[in-house]
CSV table of C-alpha atoms in Angstrom, one decimal:
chain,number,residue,atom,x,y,z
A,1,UNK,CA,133.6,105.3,48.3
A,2,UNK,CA,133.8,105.4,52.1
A,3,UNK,CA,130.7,102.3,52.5
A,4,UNK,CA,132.9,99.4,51.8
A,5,UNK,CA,135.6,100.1,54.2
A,6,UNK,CA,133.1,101.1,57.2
A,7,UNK,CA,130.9,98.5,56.6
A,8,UNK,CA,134.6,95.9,56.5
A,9,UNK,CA,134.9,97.7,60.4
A,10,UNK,CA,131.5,97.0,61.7
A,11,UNK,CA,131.8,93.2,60.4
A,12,UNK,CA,134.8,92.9,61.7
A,13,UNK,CA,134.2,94.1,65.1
A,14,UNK,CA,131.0,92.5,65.0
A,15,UNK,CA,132.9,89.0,64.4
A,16,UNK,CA,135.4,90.0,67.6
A,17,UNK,CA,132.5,90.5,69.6
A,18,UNK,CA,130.9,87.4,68.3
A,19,UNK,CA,134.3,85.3,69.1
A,20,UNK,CA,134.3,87.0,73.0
A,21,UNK,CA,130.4,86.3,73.3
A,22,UNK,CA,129.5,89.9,73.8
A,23,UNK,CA,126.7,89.7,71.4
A,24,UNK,CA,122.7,88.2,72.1
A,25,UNK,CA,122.9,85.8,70.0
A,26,UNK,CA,126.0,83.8,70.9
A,27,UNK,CA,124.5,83.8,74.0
A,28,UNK,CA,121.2,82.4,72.6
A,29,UNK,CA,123.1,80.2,70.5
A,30,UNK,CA,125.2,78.3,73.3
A,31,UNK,CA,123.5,74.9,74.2
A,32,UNK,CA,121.4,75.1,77.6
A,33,UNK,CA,123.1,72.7,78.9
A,34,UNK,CA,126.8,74.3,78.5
A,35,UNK,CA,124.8,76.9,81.1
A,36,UNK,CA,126.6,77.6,84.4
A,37,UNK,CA,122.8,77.6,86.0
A,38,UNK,CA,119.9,76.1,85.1
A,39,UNK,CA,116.5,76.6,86.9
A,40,UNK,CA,113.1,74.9,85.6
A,41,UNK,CA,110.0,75.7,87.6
A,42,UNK,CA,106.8,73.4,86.5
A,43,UNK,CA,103.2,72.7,87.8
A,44,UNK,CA,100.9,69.6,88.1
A,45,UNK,CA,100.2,68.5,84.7
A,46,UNK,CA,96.6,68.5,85.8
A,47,UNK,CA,97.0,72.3,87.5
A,48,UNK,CA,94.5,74.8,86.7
A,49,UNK,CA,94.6,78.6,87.6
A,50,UNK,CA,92.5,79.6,90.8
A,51,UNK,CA,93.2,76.0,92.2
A,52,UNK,CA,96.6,74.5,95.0
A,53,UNK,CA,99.0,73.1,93.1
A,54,UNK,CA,102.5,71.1,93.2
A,55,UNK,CA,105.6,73.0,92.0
A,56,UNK,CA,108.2,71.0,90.9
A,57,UNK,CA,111.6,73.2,90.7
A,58,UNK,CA,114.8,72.1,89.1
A,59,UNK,CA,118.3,73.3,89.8
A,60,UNK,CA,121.1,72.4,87.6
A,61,UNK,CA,124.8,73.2,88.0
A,62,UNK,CA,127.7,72.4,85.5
A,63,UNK,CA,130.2,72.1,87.2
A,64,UNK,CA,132.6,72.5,84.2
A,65,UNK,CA,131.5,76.0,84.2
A,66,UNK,CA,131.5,76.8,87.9
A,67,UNK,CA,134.1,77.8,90.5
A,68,UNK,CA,135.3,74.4,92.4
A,69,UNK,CA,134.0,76.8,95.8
A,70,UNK,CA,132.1,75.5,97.7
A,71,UNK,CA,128.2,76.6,97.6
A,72,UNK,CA,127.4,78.6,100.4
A,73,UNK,CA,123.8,80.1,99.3
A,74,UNK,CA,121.1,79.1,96.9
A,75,UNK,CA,118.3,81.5,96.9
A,76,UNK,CA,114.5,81.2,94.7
A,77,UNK,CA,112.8,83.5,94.0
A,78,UNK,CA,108.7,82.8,92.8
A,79,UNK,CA,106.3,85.2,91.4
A,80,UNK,CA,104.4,87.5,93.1
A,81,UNK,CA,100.6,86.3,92.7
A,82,UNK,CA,101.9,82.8,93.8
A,83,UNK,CA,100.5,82.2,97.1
A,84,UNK,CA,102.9,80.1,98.8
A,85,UNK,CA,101.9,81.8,102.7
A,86,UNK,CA,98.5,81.0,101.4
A,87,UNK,CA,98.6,77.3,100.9
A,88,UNK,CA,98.2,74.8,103.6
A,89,UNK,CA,101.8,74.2,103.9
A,90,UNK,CA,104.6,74.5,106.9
A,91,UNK,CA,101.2,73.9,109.5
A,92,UNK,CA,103.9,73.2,112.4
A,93,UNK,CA,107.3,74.9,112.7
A,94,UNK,CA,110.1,72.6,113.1
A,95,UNK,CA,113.0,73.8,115.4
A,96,UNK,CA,116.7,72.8,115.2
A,97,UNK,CA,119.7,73.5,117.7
A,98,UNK,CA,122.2,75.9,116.0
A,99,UNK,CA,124.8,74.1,116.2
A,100,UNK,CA,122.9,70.9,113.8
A,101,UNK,CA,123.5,73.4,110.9
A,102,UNK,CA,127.1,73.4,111.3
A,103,UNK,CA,128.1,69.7,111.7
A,104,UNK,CA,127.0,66.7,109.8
A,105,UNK,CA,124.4,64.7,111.8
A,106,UNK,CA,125.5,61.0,111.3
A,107,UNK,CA,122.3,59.6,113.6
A,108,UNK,CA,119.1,61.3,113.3
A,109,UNK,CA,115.7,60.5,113.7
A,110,UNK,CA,113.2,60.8,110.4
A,111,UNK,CA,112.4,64.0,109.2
A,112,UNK,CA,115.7,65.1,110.8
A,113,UNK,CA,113.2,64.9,114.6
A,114,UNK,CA,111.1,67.6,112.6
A,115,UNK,CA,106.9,67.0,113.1
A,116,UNK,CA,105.7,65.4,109.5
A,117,UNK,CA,103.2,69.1,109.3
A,118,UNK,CA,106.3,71.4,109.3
A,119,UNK,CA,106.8,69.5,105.4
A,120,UNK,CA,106.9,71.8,102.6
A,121,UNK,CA,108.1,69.9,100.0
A,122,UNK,CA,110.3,67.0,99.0
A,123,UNK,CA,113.1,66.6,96.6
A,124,UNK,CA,116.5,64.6,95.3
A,125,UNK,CA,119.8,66.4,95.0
A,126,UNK,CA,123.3,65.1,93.2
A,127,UNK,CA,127.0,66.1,94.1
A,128,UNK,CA,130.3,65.8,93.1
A,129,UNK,CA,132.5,65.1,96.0
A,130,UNK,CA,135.9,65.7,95.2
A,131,UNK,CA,138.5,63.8,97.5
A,132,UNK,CA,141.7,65.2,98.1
A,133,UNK,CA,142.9,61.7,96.5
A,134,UNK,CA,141.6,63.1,93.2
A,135,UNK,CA,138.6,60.9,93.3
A,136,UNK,CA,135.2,62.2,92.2
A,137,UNK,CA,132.3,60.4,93.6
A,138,UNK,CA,128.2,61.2,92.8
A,139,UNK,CA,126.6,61.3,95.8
A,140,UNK,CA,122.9,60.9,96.2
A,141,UNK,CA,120.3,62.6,98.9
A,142,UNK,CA,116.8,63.1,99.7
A,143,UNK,CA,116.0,66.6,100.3
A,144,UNK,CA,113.2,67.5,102.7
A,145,UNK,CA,112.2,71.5,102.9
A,146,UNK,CA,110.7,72.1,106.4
A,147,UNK,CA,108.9,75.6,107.5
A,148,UNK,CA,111.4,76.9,110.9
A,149,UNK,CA,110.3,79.3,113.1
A,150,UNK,CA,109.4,83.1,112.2
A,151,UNK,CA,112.5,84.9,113.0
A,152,UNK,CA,112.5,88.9,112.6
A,153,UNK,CA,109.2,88.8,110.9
A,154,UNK,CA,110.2,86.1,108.4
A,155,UNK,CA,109.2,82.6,108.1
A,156,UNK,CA,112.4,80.4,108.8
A,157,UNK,CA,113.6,77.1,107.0
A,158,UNK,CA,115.2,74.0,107.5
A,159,UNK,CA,116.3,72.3,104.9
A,160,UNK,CA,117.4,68.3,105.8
A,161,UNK,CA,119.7,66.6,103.1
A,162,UNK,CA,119.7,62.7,104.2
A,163,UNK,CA,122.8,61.0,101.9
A,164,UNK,CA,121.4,57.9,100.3
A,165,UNK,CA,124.6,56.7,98.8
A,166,UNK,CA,127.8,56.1,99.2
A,167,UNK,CA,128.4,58.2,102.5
A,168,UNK,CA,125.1,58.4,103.8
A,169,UNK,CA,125.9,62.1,105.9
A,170,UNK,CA,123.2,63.9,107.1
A,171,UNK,CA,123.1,67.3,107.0
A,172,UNK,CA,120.5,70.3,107.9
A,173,UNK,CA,120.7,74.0,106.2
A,174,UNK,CA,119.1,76.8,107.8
A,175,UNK,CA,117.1,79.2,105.8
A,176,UNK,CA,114.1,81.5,105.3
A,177,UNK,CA,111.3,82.9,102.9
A,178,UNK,CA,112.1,86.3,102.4
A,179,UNK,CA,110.7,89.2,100.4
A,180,UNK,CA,111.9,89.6,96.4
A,181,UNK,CA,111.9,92.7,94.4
A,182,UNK,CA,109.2,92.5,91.6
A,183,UNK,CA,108.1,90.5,89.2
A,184,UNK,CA,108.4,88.3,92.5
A,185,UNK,CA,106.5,87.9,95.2
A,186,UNK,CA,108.9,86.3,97.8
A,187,UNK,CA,112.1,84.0,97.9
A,188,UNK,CA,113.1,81.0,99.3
A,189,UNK,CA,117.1,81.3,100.7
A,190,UNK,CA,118.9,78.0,101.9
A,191,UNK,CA,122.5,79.1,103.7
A,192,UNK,CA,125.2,76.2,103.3
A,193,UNK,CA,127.9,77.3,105.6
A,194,UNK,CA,131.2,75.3,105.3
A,195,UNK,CA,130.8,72.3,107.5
A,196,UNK,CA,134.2,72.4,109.9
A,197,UNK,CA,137.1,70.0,109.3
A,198,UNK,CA,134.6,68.9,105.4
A,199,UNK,CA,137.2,70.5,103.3
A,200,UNK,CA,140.1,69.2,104.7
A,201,UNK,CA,138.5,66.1,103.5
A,202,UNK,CA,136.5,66.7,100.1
A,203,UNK,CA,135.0,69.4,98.1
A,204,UNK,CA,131.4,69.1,97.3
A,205,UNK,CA,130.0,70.0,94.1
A,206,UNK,CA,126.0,70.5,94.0
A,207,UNK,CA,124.9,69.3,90.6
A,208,UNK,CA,121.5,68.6,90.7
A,209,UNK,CA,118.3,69.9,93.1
A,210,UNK,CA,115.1,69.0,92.7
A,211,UNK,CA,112.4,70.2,95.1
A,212,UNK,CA,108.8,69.6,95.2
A,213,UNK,CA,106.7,72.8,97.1
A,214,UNK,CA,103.8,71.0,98.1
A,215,UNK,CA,104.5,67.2,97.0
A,216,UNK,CA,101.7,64.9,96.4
A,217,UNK,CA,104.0,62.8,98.5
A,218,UNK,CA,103.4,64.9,101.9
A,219,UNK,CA,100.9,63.6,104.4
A,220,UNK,CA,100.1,65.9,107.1
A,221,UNK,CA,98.1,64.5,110.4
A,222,UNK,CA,95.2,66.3,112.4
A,223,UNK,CA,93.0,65.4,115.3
A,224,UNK,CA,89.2,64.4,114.1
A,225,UNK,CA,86.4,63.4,116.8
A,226,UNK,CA,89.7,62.0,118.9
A,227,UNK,CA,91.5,60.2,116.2
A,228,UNK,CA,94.7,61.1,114.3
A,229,UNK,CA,94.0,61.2,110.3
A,230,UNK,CA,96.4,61.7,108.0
A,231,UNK,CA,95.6,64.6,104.7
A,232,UNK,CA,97.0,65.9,101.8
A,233,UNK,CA,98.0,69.1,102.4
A,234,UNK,CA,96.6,72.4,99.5
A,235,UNK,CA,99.7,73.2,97.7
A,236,UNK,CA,100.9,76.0,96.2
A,237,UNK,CA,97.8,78.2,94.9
A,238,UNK,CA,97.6,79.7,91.5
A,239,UNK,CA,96.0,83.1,90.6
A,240,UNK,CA,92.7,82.9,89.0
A,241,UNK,CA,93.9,84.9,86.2
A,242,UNK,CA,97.6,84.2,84.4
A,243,UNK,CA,100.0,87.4,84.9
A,244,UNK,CA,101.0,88.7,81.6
A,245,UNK,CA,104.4,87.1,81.1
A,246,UNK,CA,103.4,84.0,82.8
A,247,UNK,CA,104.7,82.7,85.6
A,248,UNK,CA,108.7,83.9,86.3
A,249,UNK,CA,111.2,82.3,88.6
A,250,UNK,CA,114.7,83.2,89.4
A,251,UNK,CA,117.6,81.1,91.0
A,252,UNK,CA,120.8,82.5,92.1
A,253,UNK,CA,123.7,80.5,93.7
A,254,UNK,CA,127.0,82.2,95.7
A,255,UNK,CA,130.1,80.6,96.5
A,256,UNK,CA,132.1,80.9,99.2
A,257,UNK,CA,134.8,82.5,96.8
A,258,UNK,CA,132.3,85.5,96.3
A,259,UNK,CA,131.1,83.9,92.7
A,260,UNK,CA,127.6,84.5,92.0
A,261,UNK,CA,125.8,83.0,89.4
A,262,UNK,CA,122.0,83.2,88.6
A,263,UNK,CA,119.4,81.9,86.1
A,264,UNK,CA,115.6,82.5,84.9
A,265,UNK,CA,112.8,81.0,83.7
A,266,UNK,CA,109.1,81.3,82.9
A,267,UNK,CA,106.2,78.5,83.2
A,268,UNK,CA,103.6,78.8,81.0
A,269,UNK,CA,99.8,79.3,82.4
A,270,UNK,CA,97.8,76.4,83.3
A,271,UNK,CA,94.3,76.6,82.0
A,272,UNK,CA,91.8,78.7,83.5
A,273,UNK,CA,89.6,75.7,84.2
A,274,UNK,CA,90.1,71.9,84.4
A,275,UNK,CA,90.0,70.0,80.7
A,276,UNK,CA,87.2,66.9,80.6
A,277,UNK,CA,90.7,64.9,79.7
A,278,UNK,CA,92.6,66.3,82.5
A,279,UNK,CA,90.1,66.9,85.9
A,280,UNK,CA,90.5,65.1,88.8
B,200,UNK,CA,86.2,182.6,102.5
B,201,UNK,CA,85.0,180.0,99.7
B,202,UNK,CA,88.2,177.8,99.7
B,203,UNK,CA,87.6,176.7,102.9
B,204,UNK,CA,84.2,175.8,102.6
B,205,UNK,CA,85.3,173.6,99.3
B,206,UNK,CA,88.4,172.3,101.4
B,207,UNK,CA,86.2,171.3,104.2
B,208,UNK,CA,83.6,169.6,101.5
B,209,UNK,CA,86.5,167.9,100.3
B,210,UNK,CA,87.5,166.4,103.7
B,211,UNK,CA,83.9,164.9,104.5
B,212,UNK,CA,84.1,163.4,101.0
B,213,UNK,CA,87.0,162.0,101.8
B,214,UNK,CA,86.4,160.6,105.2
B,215,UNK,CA,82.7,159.5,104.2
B,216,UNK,CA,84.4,157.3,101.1
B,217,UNK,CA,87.0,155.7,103.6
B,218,UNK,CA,83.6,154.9,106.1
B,219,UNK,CA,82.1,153.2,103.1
B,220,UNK,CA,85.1,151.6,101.9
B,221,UNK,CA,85.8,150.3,105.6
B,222,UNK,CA,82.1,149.1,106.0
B,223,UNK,CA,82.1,147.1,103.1
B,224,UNK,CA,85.6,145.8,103.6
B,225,UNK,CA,83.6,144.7,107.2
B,226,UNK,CA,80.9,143.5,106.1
B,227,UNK,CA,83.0,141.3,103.2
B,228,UNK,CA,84.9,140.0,106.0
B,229,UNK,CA,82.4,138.9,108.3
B,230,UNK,CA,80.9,137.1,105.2
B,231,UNK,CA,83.8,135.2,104.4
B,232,UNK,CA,84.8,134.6,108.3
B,233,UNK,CA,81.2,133.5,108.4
B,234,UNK,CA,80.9,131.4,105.2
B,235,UNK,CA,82.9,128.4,107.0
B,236,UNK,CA,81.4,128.2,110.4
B,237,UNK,CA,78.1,128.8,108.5
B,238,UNK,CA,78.1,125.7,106.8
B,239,UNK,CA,80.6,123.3,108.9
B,240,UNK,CA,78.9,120.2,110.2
B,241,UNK,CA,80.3,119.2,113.6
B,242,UNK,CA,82.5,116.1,113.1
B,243,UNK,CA,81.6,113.5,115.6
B,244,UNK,CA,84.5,110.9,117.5
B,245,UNK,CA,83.9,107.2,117.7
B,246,UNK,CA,86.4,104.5,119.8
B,247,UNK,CA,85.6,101.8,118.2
B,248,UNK,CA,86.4,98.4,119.6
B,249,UNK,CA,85.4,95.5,117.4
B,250,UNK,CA,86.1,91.9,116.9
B,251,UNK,CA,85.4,90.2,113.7
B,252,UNK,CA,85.2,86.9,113.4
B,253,UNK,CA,85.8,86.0,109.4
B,254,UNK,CA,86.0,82.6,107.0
B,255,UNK,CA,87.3,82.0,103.7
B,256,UNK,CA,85.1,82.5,100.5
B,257,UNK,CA,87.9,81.7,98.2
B,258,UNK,CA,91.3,82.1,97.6
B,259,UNK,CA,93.0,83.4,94.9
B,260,UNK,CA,97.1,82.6,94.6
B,261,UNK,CA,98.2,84.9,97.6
B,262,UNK,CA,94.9,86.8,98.2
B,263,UNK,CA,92.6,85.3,100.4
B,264,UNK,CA,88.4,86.9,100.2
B,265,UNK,CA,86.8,86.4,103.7
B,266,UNK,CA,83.5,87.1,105.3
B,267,UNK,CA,82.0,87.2,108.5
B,268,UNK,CA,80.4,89.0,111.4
B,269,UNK,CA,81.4,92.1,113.7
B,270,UNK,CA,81.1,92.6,117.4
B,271,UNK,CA,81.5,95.7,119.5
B,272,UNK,CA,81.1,99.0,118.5
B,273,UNK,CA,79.9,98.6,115.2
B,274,UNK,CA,78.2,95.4,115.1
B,275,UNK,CA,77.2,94.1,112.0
B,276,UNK,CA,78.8,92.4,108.7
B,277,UNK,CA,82.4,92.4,107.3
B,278,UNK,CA,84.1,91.3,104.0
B,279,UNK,CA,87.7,91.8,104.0
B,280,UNK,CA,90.6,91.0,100.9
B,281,UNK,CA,94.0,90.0,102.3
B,282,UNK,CA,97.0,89.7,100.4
B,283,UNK,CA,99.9,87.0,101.7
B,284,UNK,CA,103.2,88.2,101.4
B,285,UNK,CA,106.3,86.5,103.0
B,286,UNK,CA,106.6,89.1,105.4
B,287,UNK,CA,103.4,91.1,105.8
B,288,UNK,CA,100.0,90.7,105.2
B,289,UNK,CA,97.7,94.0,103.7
B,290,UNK,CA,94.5,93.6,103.4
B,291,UNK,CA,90.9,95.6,103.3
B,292,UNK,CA,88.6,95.1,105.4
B,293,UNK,CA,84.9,96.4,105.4
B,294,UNK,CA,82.7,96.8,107.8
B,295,UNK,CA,78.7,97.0,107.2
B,296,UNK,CA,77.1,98.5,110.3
B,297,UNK,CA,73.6,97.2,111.5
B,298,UNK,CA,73.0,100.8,112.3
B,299,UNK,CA,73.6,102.2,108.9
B,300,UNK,CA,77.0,103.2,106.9
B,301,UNK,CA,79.9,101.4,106.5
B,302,UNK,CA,83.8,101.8,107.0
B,303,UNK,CA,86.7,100.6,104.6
B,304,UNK,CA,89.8,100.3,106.2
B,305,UNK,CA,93.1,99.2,105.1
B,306,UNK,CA,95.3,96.9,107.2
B,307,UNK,CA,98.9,96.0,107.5
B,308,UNK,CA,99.7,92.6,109.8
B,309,UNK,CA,102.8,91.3,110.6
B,310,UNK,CA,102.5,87.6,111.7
B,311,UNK,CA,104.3,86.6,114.8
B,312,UNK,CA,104.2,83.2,115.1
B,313,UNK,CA,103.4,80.3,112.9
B,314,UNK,CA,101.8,76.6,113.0
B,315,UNK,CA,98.5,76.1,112.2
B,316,UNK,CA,96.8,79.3,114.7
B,317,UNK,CA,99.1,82.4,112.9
B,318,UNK,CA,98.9,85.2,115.4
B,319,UNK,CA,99.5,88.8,113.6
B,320,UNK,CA,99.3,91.8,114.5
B,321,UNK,CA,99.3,95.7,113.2
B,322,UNK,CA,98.1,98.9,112.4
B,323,UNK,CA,94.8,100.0,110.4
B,324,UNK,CA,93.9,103.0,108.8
B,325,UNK,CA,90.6,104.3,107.9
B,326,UNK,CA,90.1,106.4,104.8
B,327,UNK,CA,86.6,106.2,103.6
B,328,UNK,CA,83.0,105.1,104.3
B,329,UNK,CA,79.2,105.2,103.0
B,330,UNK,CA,75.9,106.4,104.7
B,331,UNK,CA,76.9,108.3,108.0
B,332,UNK,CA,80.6,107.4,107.7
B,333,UNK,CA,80.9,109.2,104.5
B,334,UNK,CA,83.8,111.4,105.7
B,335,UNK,CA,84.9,109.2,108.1
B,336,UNK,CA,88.8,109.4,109.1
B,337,UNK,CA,90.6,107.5,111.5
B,338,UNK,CA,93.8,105.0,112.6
B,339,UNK,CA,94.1,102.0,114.8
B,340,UNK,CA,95.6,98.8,115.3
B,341,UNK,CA,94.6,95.2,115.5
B,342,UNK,CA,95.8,91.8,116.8
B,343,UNK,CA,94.3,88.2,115.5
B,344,UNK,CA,94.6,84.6,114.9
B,345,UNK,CA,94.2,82.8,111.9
B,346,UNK,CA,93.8,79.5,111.5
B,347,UNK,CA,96.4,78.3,108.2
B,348,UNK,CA,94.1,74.8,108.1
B,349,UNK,CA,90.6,76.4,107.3
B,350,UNK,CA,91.8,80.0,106.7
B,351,UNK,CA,89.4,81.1,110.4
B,352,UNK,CA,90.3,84.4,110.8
B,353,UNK,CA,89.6,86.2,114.3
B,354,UNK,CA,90.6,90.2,114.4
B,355,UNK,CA,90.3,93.1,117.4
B,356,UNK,CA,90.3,96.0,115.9
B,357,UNK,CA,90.8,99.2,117.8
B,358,UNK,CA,90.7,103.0,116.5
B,359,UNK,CA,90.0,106.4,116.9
B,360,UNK,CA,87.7,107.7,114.2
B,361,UNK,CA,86.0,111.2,113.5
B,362,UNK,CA,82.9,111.1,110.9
């Protein structure tokens, strides 16, 4: 007598919570790329456990679904048996006045006047700048990661964003590898404070970032028998052995509203040893 | 006159049980005071000062497996595991003596500069050992350079240990 009517409730407030997106699956069922935050973490093709390796990380921000704040941190975290201190990267430490990370740099040397060993990785970004016309224009940059100084025990960065086009500004973020709570092993953190008399201007509206830890791009140069020869740096080294949920990666941004938005995601395992069809 | 005699039988009865009972609660103790000193082997001390001069074997996402050679002290052989973190670096290290034994230690580093020659430093603590060293107990610290090109490790090791 009593089922019908219960059982009426329970659909009924599960439709409600359906509708306001309390449940899983409406979650689950939302396209990926109606996401606030996206982050994609992915190896060499060719990687195999036990052996340096590229990491190619992707940052994606919809700006449709974010606060028009400006982006003050980004922060990402890797997993714990990736050895990222343990690669041959950030060989020389590449030191910026403080007052660089506050202003936009309109002349600067390559590499932001940073030596070519302090590289860590390479990447693209894309952002929205919003004049106060109403005008949105996509701006492009490359983005080089550098290894800073170790401040309070941590190893610092410098991140340099060189605009490719249409405004060409040159900017450099401070930053530092930190320690993560587990499944992760450590965290990259890239500070964007609010470049003074910016705002007045535009607002700026990251959309893309695309770093690669450990490029194949990145030549590094030591002294043999007298002469200087350039080398590929070892990347990013993978555990012999795969850790049982594979490999997990977190991004989290915050705005300079207080907004904080973050996002996961989990690489598969490379094979334990090189493929005839894919060794080098 | 018999009630005394009794009395007086009763007394030495008396006293002669609390003479036996305060022999034998002697002589237990002096075998239980005795038991430890008995058998307890004299722990010796040991400063040791050693450098060990390590190289990579291989590397394993953050944990790096070195070997290499000891001087000082305890000269002989050494293996050592170290494990990367962002902020710290823990390893173990062993050390094989030439004379005999060996002593596991674990190790926390802090690095304190960066570039290609790392310089760390930290504290070590020494919690078990083979041969001679079986018992061995101890703490220290230790400074070093690393090399982040060819993974070269240099370490000075200094500690008090008892064995």
């Amino acid at each position: 007598m009593c089922r019908r009517p219960r059982a009426r409730a329970v659909l009924a407030v599960l439709v409600v919570l359906c509708a306001a997106g309390g449940l899983e699956p409406a979650a689950g069922m939302a396209s990926v790329a109606s996401l606030p935050v996206r982050v994609t973490a992915a190896f060499d093709p060719d990687a195999v456990l036990g052996a340096p390796t590229a990491l190619d990380v992707r940052l994606r921000l919809n700006p449709r679904r974010l606060t028009r704040a400006p982006l003050t941190e980004v922060r990402f975290a890797y997993p714990r048996k990736l050895g990222l201190v343990s690669s041959g990267l950030g060989l020389a430490t590449c030191t910026r006045p403080a007052n660089d990370f506050a202003t936009v740099l309109i002349v600067a040397p390559r590499l932001g006047g940073c030596p070519p060993n302090a590289v860590m990785g390479y990447g693209t970004a894309l952002a929205l700048v919003r004049l106060t016309n109403g005008q949105v224009i996509r701006e492009y940059a490359v983005v080089t990661v550098l290894s800073g100084p170790i401040e309070h025990g941590r190893l610092g960065l410098v991140v340099y964003v060189d605009g490719q086009h249409p405004f060409g500004a040159k900017l450099a973020f401070q930053g530092e590898v930190g320690g993560a709570s587990a499944p992760y092993g450590g965290a990259l953190t890239v500070r964007m404070p609010i470049v003074p008399g910016l705002e007045e201007l535009a607002t700026i509206s990251l959309v893309e970032l695309r770093i690669t830890i450990g490029s194949h791009a990145i030549r590094y140069y030591e002294h043999r028998r007298g002469q200087l020869v350039a080398y590929r740096p070892e990347g990013v080294e993978l555990p012999a052995r795969c850790p049982a949920h594979g490999f997990q990666f977190q991004a989290e941004v915050s705005f300079a509203d207080g907004g904080r938005r973050s996002a996961r995601s989990t690489t598969p395992c490379p094979p334990a040893v090189a493929t005839p069809a894919t060794r080098r | 006159m018999g009630q005394p005699l009794q009395r007086q039988r009763q007394r030495n009865i008396v006293v002669i049980a609390v003479l036996a009972a305060l022999v034998l609660a002697l002589w237990a103790g002096g075998v239980s005071s005795a038991a430890p000193s008995g058998h307890a082997t004299k722990r010796k001390s040991l400063r040791l000062t050693d450098t060990a001069t390590l190289h990579l074997v291989r590397k394993s996402g953050s944990t790096l497996y070195e070997k290499g050679t000891a001087t000082g002290t305890l000269p002989g052989t050494v293996s050592a595991r170290f494990v990367t973190g962002v902020t710290k670096v823990t390893g173990t290290v062993t050390f094989y003596s030439s004379g005999g034994g060996s002593i596991t230690m674990t190790a926390v580093g802090y690095p304190e500069s960066a570039g290609t020659i790392a310089r760390f430093s930290g504290n070590i603590a020494v919690r078990s050992g083979t041969g001679r060293f079986k018992n061995v107990l101890g703490s220290g610290t230790f400074t070093g350079t690393g090399n982040r090109r060819t993974w070269a490790v240099t370490v000075h090791a200094n500690a008090s240990l008892t064995y």
